[in-house]
PDB file of C-alpha atoms in Angstrom:
ATOM      1  CA  MET A   1     -61.369 -19.721-113.293  1.00 50.00           C
ATOM      2  CA  MET A   2     -57.691 -20.271-113.973  1.00 49.00           C
ATOM      3  CA  LYS A   3     -56.867 -16.634-113.011  1.00 48.00           C
ATOM      4  CA  PHE A   4     -58.741 -17.122-109.707  1.00 47.00           C
ATOM      5  CA  LEU A   5     -56.865 -20.281-108.830  1.00 45.00           C
ATOM      6  CA  LEU A   6     -53.521 -18.679-109.704  1.00 47.00           C
ATOM      7  CA  ALA A   7     -54.216 -15.650-107.533  1.00 51.00           C
ATOM      8  CA  LEU A   8     -55.227 -17.988-104.670  1.00 49.00           C
ATOM      9  CA  LEU A   9     -51.979 -19.968-105.053  1.00 48.00           C
ATOM     10  CA  LEU A  10     -49.830 -16.825-105.064  1.00 48.00           C
ATOM     11  CA  THR A  11     -51.538 -15.522-101.919  1.00 51.00           C
ATOM     12  CA  THR A  12     -50.860 -18.834-100.103  1.00 48.00           C
ATOM     13  CA  ILE A  13     -47.189 -18.773-101.100  1.00 44.00           C
ATOM     14  CA  VAL A  14     -46.689 -15.173 -99.902  1.00 41.00           C
ATOM     15  CA  LYS A  15     -48.319 -15.935 -96.561  1.00 46.00           C
ATOM     16  CA  GLY A  16     -45.966 -18.878 -96.091  1.00 48.00           C
ATOM     17  CA  PHE A  17     -42.971 -16.467 -96.205  1.00 43.00           C
ATOM     18  CA  VAL A  18     -44.314 -13.933 -93.761  1.00 42.00           C
ATOM     19  CA  PRO A  19     -43.039 -14.687 -90.229  1.00 45.00           C
ATOM     20  CA  SER A  20     -45.606 -14.871 -87.451  1.00 42.00           C
ATOM     21  CA  SER A  21     -45.806 -12.074 -84.895  1.00 40.00           C
ATOM     22  CA  SER A  22     -44.370 -14.355 -82.216  1.00 38.00           C
ATOM     23  CA  THR A  23     -41.364 -15.207 -84.415  1.00 38.00           C
ATOM     24  CA  ARG A  24     -40.716 -11.518 -85.160  1.00 37.00           C
ATOM     25  CA  GLN A  25     -40.997 -10.647 -81.452  1.00 36.00           C
ATOM     26  CA  GLY A  26     -38.657 -13.453 -80.432  1.00 36.00           C
ATOM     27  CA  SER A  27     -36.070 -12.306 -82.988  1.00 35.00           C
ATOM     28  CA  MET A  28     -36.272  -8.700 -81.737  1.00 34.00           C
ATOM     29  CA  LEU A  29     -35.826  -9.745 -78.105  1.00 31.00           C
ATOM     30  CA  TYR A  30     -32.815 -11.933 -79.019  1.00 32.00           C
ATOM     31  CA  SER A  31     -31.249  -9.136 -81.011  1.00 33.00           C
ATOM     32  CA  THR A  32     -31.800  -6.599 -78.191  1.00 35.00           C
ATOM     33  CA  ALA A  33     -30.189  -8.918 -75.650  1.00 36.00           C
ATOM     34  CA  GLU A  34     -27.181  -9.526 -77.921  1.00 52.00           C
ATOM     35  CA  GLU A  35     -26.635  -5.883 -78.768  1.00 62.00           C
ATOM     36  CA  VAL A  36     -26.669  -4.305 -75.314  1.00 80.00           C
ATOM     37  CA  ALA A  37     -24.113  -1.466 -75.592  1.00 91.00           C
ATOM     38  CA  ILE A  38     -22.256  -0.604 -72.396  1.00 96.00           C
ATOM     39  CA  GLU A  39     -20.612   2.773 -71.861  1.00 97.00           C
ATOM     40  CA  PRO A  40     -16.996   2.574 -70.627  1.00 98.00           C
ATOM     41  CA  LYS A  41     -17.832   4.621 -67.510  1.00 98.00           C
ATOM     42  CA  ASP A  42     -20.613   2.201 -66.570  1.00 98.00           C
ATOM     43  CA  ALA A  43     -18.133  -0.672 -66.845  1.00 98.00           C
ATOM     44  CA  VAL A  44     -15.720   1.242 -64.608  1.00 98.00           C
ATOM     45  CA  LYS A  45     -18.430   1.565 -61.996  1.00 98.00           C
ATOM     46  CA  LEU A  46     -18.578  -2.218 -61.810  1.00 98.00           C
ATOM     47  CA  PHE A  47     -14.851  -2.804 -61.963  1.00 98.00           C
ATOM     48  CA  GLY A  48     -14.268  -0.248 -59.171  1.00 98.00           C
ATOM     49  CA  ARG A  49     -16.617  -2.245 -56.951  1.00 98.00           C
ATOM     50  CA  LEU A  50     -15.129  -5.655 -57.676  1.00 98.00           C
ATOM     51  CA  ALA A  51     -11.421  -4.868 -57.972  1.00 98.00           C
ATOM     52  CA  GLU A  52      -9.013  -4.829 -55.060  1.00 98.00           C
ATOM     53  CA  LYS A  53      -5.639  -3.318 -54.211  1.00 98.00           C
ATOM     54  CA  TYR A  54      -4.215  -6.602 -53.006  1.00 98.00           C
ATOM     55  CA  ILE A  55      -3.870 -10.032 -54.606  1.00 97.00           C
ATOM     56  CA  MET A  56      -2.155 -13.300 -53.645  1.00 96.00           C
ATOM     57  CA  LEU A  57      -0.247 -15.024 -56.463  1.00 93.00           C
ATOM     58  CA  ASP A  58       2.315 -17.807 -55.983  1.00 83.00           C
ATOM     59  CA  GLU A  59       3.326 -19.134 -52.572  1.00 79.00           C
ATOM     60  CA  SER A  60       6.697 -20.251 -53.902  1.00 76.00           C
ATOM     61  CA  GLY A  61       7.461 -16.607 -54.794  1.00 73.00           C
ATOM     62  CA  GLY A  62       8.046 -15.749 -51.170  1.00 63.00           C
ATOM     63  CA  MET A  63      10.982 -18.149 -50.997  1.00 69.00           C
ATOM     64  CA  CYS A  64      13.197 -16.159 -53.340  1.00 71.00           C
ATOM     65  CA  CYS A  65      16.007 -13.933 -52.071  1.00 75.00           C
ATOM     66  CA  TYR A  66      15.584 -11.575 -55.071  1.00 72.00           C
ATOM     67  CA  SER A  67      19.332 -11.303 -55.591  1.00 78.00           C
ATOM     68  CA  ALA A  68      19.375 -12.077 -59.276  1.00 77.00           C
ATOM     69  CA  CYS A  69      21.059 -15.480 -58.684  1.00 81.00           C
ATOM     70  CA  LYS A  70      22.025 -17.316 -61.850  1.00 76.00           C
ATOM     71  CA  ASP A  71      19.575 -20.082 -62.869  1.00 77.00           C
ATOM     72  CA  CYS A  72      17.164 -19.058 -60.094  1.00 81.00           C
ATOM     73  CA  GLU A  73      14.108 -21.264 -60.125  1.00 76.00           C
ATOM     74  CA  TYR A  74      11.923 -18.428 -59.089  1.00 74.00           C
ATOM     75  CA  ARG A  75      12.744 -16.252 -62.074  1.00 77.00           C
ATOM     76  CA  LEU A  76      10.275 -15.842 -64.955  1.00 75.00           C
ATOM     77  CA  PRO A  77      11.204 -16.190 -68.650  1.00 76.00           C
ATOM     78  CA  ASP A  78      10.987 -12.383 -69.072  1.00 77.00           C
ATOM     79  CA  GLY A  79      13.514 -11.852 -66.248  1.00 73.00           C
ATOM     80  CA  GLY A  80      10.994 -11.004 -63.601  1.00 78.00           C
ATOM     81  CA  TYR A  81      10.364 -12.818 -60.353  1.00 76.00           C
ATOM     82  CA  LYS A  82       7.569 -15.056 -59.115  1.00 79.00           C
ATOM     83  CA  MET A  83       5.732 -13.001 -56.522  1.00 84.00           C
ATOM     84  CA  ALA A  84       3.861 -14.259 -53.533  1.00 84.00           C
ATOM     85  CA  ASP A  85       1.536 -11.311 -53.633  1.00 92.00           C
ATOM     86  CA  GLN A  86       1.204  -7.804 -54.994  1.00 94.00           C
ATOM     87  CA  SER A  87      -0.279  -4.517 -53.915  1.00 96.00           C
ATOM     88  CA  ALA A  88      -1.358  -1.420 -55.819  1.00 98.00           C
ATOM     89  CA  ALA A  89      -2.191   2.165 -54.854  1.00 98.00           C
ATOM     90  CA  ARG A  90      -5.697   1.815 -56.343  1.00 98.00           C
ATOM     91  CA  PRO A  91      -7.925  -1.247 -57.042  1.00 98.00           C
ATOM     92  CA  LYS A  92      -6.310  -3.123 -59.879  1.00 98.00           C
ATOM     93  CA  TRP A  93      -7.351  -6.783 -59.817  1.00 98.00           C
ATOM     94  CA  ILE A  94     -10.516  -8.813 -59.395  1.00 98.00           C
ATOM     95  CA  PRO A  95      -9.133 -11.983 -57.726  1.00 98.00           C
ATOM     96  CA  VAL A  96     -10.133 -15.122 -59.613  1.00 98.00           C
ATOM     97  CA  TYR A  97     -10.034 -17.154 -56.419  1.00 97.00           C
ATOM     98  CA  GLU A  98     -12.651 -17.278 -53.660  1.00 97.00           C
ATOM     99  CA  GLU A  99     -10.053 -17.361 -50.910  1.00 97.00           C
ATOM    100  CA  ARG A 100      -6.404 -18.240 -50.650  1.00 96.00           C
ATOM    101  CA  SER A 101      -3.930 -18.838 -47.858  1.00 93.00           C
ATOM    102  CA  PHE A 102      -0.155 -19.367 -47.694  1.00 91.00           C
ATOM    103  CA  ALA A 103       0.382 -21.156 -44.393  1.00 87.00           C
ATOM    104  CA  GLY A 104       4.154 -20.935 -44.647  1.00 82.00           C
ATOM    105  CA  GLN A 105       4.015 -17.171 -44.904  1.00 85.00           C
ATOM    106  CA  ASN A 106       1.045 -16.653 -42.576  1.00 85.00           C
ATOM    107  CA  LYS A 107      -0.944 -14.921 -45.327  1.00 90.00           C
ATOM    108  CA  GLU A 108      -4.546 -15.285 -46.302  1.00 94.00           C
ATOM    109  CA  HIS A 109      -7.084 -13.401 -48.375  1.00 97.00           C
ATOM    110  CA  LYS A 110     -10.736 -13.750 -49.216  1.00 97.00           C
ATOM    111  CA  ALA A 111     -11.934 -12.038 -52.391  1.00 98.00           C
ATOM    112  CA  LYS A 112     -14.260  -9.052 -51.874  1.00 98.00           C
ATOM    113  CA  TRP A 113     -16.814 -10.480 -54.359  1.00 98.00           C
ATOM    114  CA  THR A 114     -17.022 -13.680 -52.375  1.00 97.00           C
ATOM    115  CA  THR A 115     -17.976 -12.001 -49.123  1.00 97.00           C
ATOM    116  CA  GLU A 116     -20.223  -9.263 -50.508  1.00 98.00           C
ATOM    117  CA  ILE A 117     -22.161 -10.990 -53.292  1.00 98.00           C
ATOM    118  CA  PHE A 118     -22.631 -14.492 -51.905  1.00 98.00           C
ATOM    119  CA  THR A 119     -23.764 -13.463 -48.466  1.00 96.00           C
ATOM    120  CA  GLU A 120     -26.731 -15.815 -48.197  1.00 94.00           C
ATOM    121  CA  GLY A 121     -25.447 -18.971 -49.803  1.00 96.00           C
ATOM    122  CA  PRO A 122     -23.344 -20.481 -52.638  1.00 97.00           C
ATOM    123  CA  SER A 123     -25.396 -19.057 -55.538  1.00 98.00           C
ATOM    124  CA  VAL A 124     -27.415 -15.933 -56.442  1.00 98.00           C
ATOM    125  CA  THR A 125     -30.092 -14.988 -58.974  1.00 98.00           C
ATOM    126  CA  LYS A 126     -29.564 -12.138 -61.390  1.00 98.00           C
ATOM    127  CA  GLU A 127     -31.699  -9.863 -59.203  1.00 98.00           C
ATOM    128  CA  GLU A 128     -29.646 -10.723 -56.139  1.00 98.00           C
ATOM    129  CA  PHE A 129     -26.368 -10.320 -58.013  1.00 98.00           C
ATOM    130  CA  VAL A 130     -27.298  -6.877 -59.356  1.00 98.00           C
ATOM    131  CA  SER A 131     -28.558  -5.718 -55.983  1.00 98.00           C
ATOM    132  CA  ALA A 132     -25.427  -6.859 -54.179  1.00 98.00           C
ATOM    133  CA  LEU A 133     -23.078  -5.454 -56.783  1.00 98.00           C
ATOM    134  CA  THR A 134     -24.836  -2.099 -56.759  1.00 98.00           C
ATOM    135  CA  GLU A 135     -24.456  -1.800 -52.983  1.00 98.00           C
ATOM    136  CA  MET A 136     -20.690  -2.637 -52.958  1.00 98.00           C
ATOM    137  CA  GLN A 137     -18.398   0.154 -52.068  1.00 98.00           C
ATOM    138  CA  TYR A 138     -16.709   1.834 -55.025  1.00 98.00           C
ATOM    139  CA  ALA A 139     -13.190   3.230 -55.390  1.00 98.00           C
ATOM    140  CA  PRO A 140     -11.663   4.667 -58.563  1.00 98.00           C
ATOM    141  CA  PRO A 141      -9.692   1.729 -60.047  1.00 98.00           C
ATOM    142  CA  LEU A 142      -6.581   1.561 -62.202  1.00 98.00           C
ATOM    143  CA  GLY A 143      -7.763   1.469 -65.800  1.00 97.00           C
ATOM    144  CA  GLY A 144     -10.593   2.928 -67.863  1.00 97.00           C
ATOM    145  CA  PRO A 145     -11.963   6.499 -67.817  1.00 98.00           C
ATOM    146  CA  PHE A 146     -11.805   8.130 -64.420  1.00 98.00           C
ATOM    147  CA  VAL A 147     -15.029   8.019 -62.415  1.00 98.00           C
ATOM    148  CA  GLY A 148     -14.951   9.654 -58.995  1.00 98.00           C
ATOM    149  CA  ALA A 149     -16.658   8.089 -55.994  1.00 97.00           C
ATOM    150  CA  THR A 150     -19.360  10.762 -55.985  1.00 97.00           C
ATOM    151  CA  ALA A 151     -20.302   9.948 -59.546  1.00 98.00           C
ATOM    152  CA  ALA A 152     -20.229   6.192 -59.231  1.00 98.00           C
ATOM    153  CA  GLN A 153     -23.861   5.538 -58.328  1.00 98.00           C
ATOM    154  CA  ILE A 154     -25.410   2.835 -60.483  1.00 97.00           C
ATOM    155  CA  GLU A 155     -28.808   4.049 -61.772  1.00 95.00           C
ATOM    156  CA  ASP A 156     -29.004   1.934 -64.898  1.00 96.00           C
ATOM    157  CA  THR A 157     -28.420  -1.723 -64.104  1.00 97.00           C
ATOM    158  CA  ALA A 158     -27.946  -2.882 -67.709  1.00 97.00           C
ATOM    159  CA  ALA A 159     -24.139  -3.238 -67.303  1.00 98.00           C
ATOM    160  CA  ALA A 160     -24.550  -5.225 -64.063  1.00 98.00           C
ATOM    161  CA  GLU A 161     -27.118  -7.520 -65.730  1.00 98.00           C
ATOM    162  CA  LYS A 162     -24.769  -8.069 -68.718  1.00 97.00           C
ATOM    163  CA  LEU A 163     -21.946  -9.038 -66.355  1.00 98.00           C
ATOM    164  CA  PHE A 164     -24.243 -11.618 -64.681  1.00 98.00           C
ATOM    165  CA  ASP A 165     -25.081 -13.092 -68.089  1.00 97.00           C
ATOM    166  CA  ILE A 166     -21.329 -13.257 -68.956  1.00 97.00           C
ATOM    167  CA  LEU A 167     -20.543 -15.067 -65.741  1.00 98.00           C
ATOM    168  CA  ALA A 168     -23.624 -17.302 -65.459  1.00 97.00           C
ATOM    169  CA  GLY A 169     -24.092 -18.162 -69.098  1.00 94.00           C
ATOM    170  CA  GLU A 170     -27.598 -19.463 -69.675  1.00 91.00           C
ATOM    171  CA  LYS A 171     -28.130 -20.389 -66.019  1.00 96.00           C
ATOM    172  CA  GLU A 172     -30.765 -18.661 -63.907  1.00 97.00           C
ATOM    173  CA  LYS A 173     -28.392 -18.636 -60.951  1.00 98.00           C
ATOM    174  CA  LEU A 174     -24.672 -17.913 -60.623  1.00 98.00           C
ATOM    175  CA  ALA A 175     -22.751 -20.204 -58.309  1.00 98.00           C
ATOM    176  CA  ARG A 176     -19.764 -18.888 -56.411  1.00 98.00           C
ATOM    177  CA  PHE A 177     -17.400 -21.550 -57.835  1.00 98.00           C
ATOM    178  CA  LYS A 178     -18.745 -20.785 -61.380  1.00 98.00           C
ATOM    179  CA  MET A 179     -17.913 -17.142 -60.944  1.00 98.00           C
ATOM    180  CA  SER A 180     -14.401 -18.068 -59.914  1.00 98.00           C
ATOM    181  CA  LEU A 181     -13.959 -20.329 -62.989  1.00 98.00           C
ATOM    182  CA  GLN A 182     -15.331 -17.614 -65.340  1.00 98.00           C
ATOM    183  CA  LEU A 183     -13.052 -14.916 -63.883  1.00 98.00           C
ATOM    184  CA  LYS A 184     -10.105 -17.263 -64.395  1.00 98.00           C
ATOM    185  CA  GLU A 185     -11.113 -17.801 -68.041  1.00 98.00           C
ATOM    186  CA  LEU A 186     -11.641 -14.105 -68.704  1.00 98.00           C
ATOM    187  CA  SER A 187      -8.230 -13.323 -67.179  1.00 98.00           C
ATOM    188  CA  GLY A 188      -6.497 -15.714 -69.519  1.00 97.00           C
ATOM    189  CA  GLY A 189      -5.362 -17.916 -66.669  1.00 95.00           C
ATOM    190  CA  GLU A 190      -3.990 -15.123 -64.504  1.00 95.00           C
ATOM    191  CA  GLN A 191      -4.740 -14.864 -60.776  1.00 96.00           C
ATOM    192  CA  GLY A 192      -6.508 -11.534 -61.164  1.00 97.00           C
ATOM    193  CA  LEU A 193      -8.676  -9.886 -63.815  1.00 98.00           C
ATOM    194  CA  THR A 194      -7.410  -6.464 -64.784  1.00 98.00           C
ATOM    195  CA  TRP A 195      -9.307  -3.616 -66.448  1.00 98.00           C
ATOM    196  CA  LYS A 196      -8.063  -4.518 -69.924  1.00 98.00           C
ATOM    197  CA  ASP A 197      -9.617  -8.006 -69.848  1.00 98.00           C
ATOM    198  CA  PHE A 198     -12.690  -6.849 -67.932  1.00 98.00           C
ATOM    199  CA  ALA A 199     -13.396  -4.159 -70.560  1.00 98.00           C
ATOM    200  CA  ALA A 200     -12.910  -6.686 -73.366  1.00 97.00           C
ATOM    201  CA  ALA A 201     -15.452  -9.057 -71.724  1.00 97.00           C
ATOM    202  CA  MET A 202     -17.975  -6.219 -71.331  1.00 97.00           C
ATOM    203  CA  GLY A 203     -17.434  -5.104 -74.963  1.00 96.00           C
ATOM    204  CA  VAL A 204     -16.142  -1.600 -74.227  1.00 95.00           C
TER     205      VAL A 204
END
């Protein structure tokens, strides 16, 4: 009788330590979501759609004569100058702002992601974000492995979905202003997100 009771007790204890099927499944799903590996070229396909050749920086920069004047208020600590804007031969920056204008210089710019992702309103679902991003025009950007325009089709949307999760956090929708804030954070406070910081955010 004692052996029977002991065996019964041991069986009950063992069952108590075996996770339920729902618990195991939940853990597997969480692990899969956290461990999505993105290939560098897949990240480049996204960056090349979002990045631009032109970016607006500091309105006061356009007031400098760029003559290396002593104690110039428009010089940077490293010896460079504050710039009103910058241009590159190939897409280099994802602007962190939605739109920007320098009235005194008659300059204005609206970020590409603003006009091509948020076409129907101030927020998008993951499905809408991925669809819009996939359809954006691609150009080989500065940074990352080279991917030509003919090879830039997005067939696997895993990278685009991961980018949505990075920008939206745990929200079901990504608001336009939230995307601006997240890009600013990812850029380390700069006015444009470059490939280096974009790649770091995507884990490549």
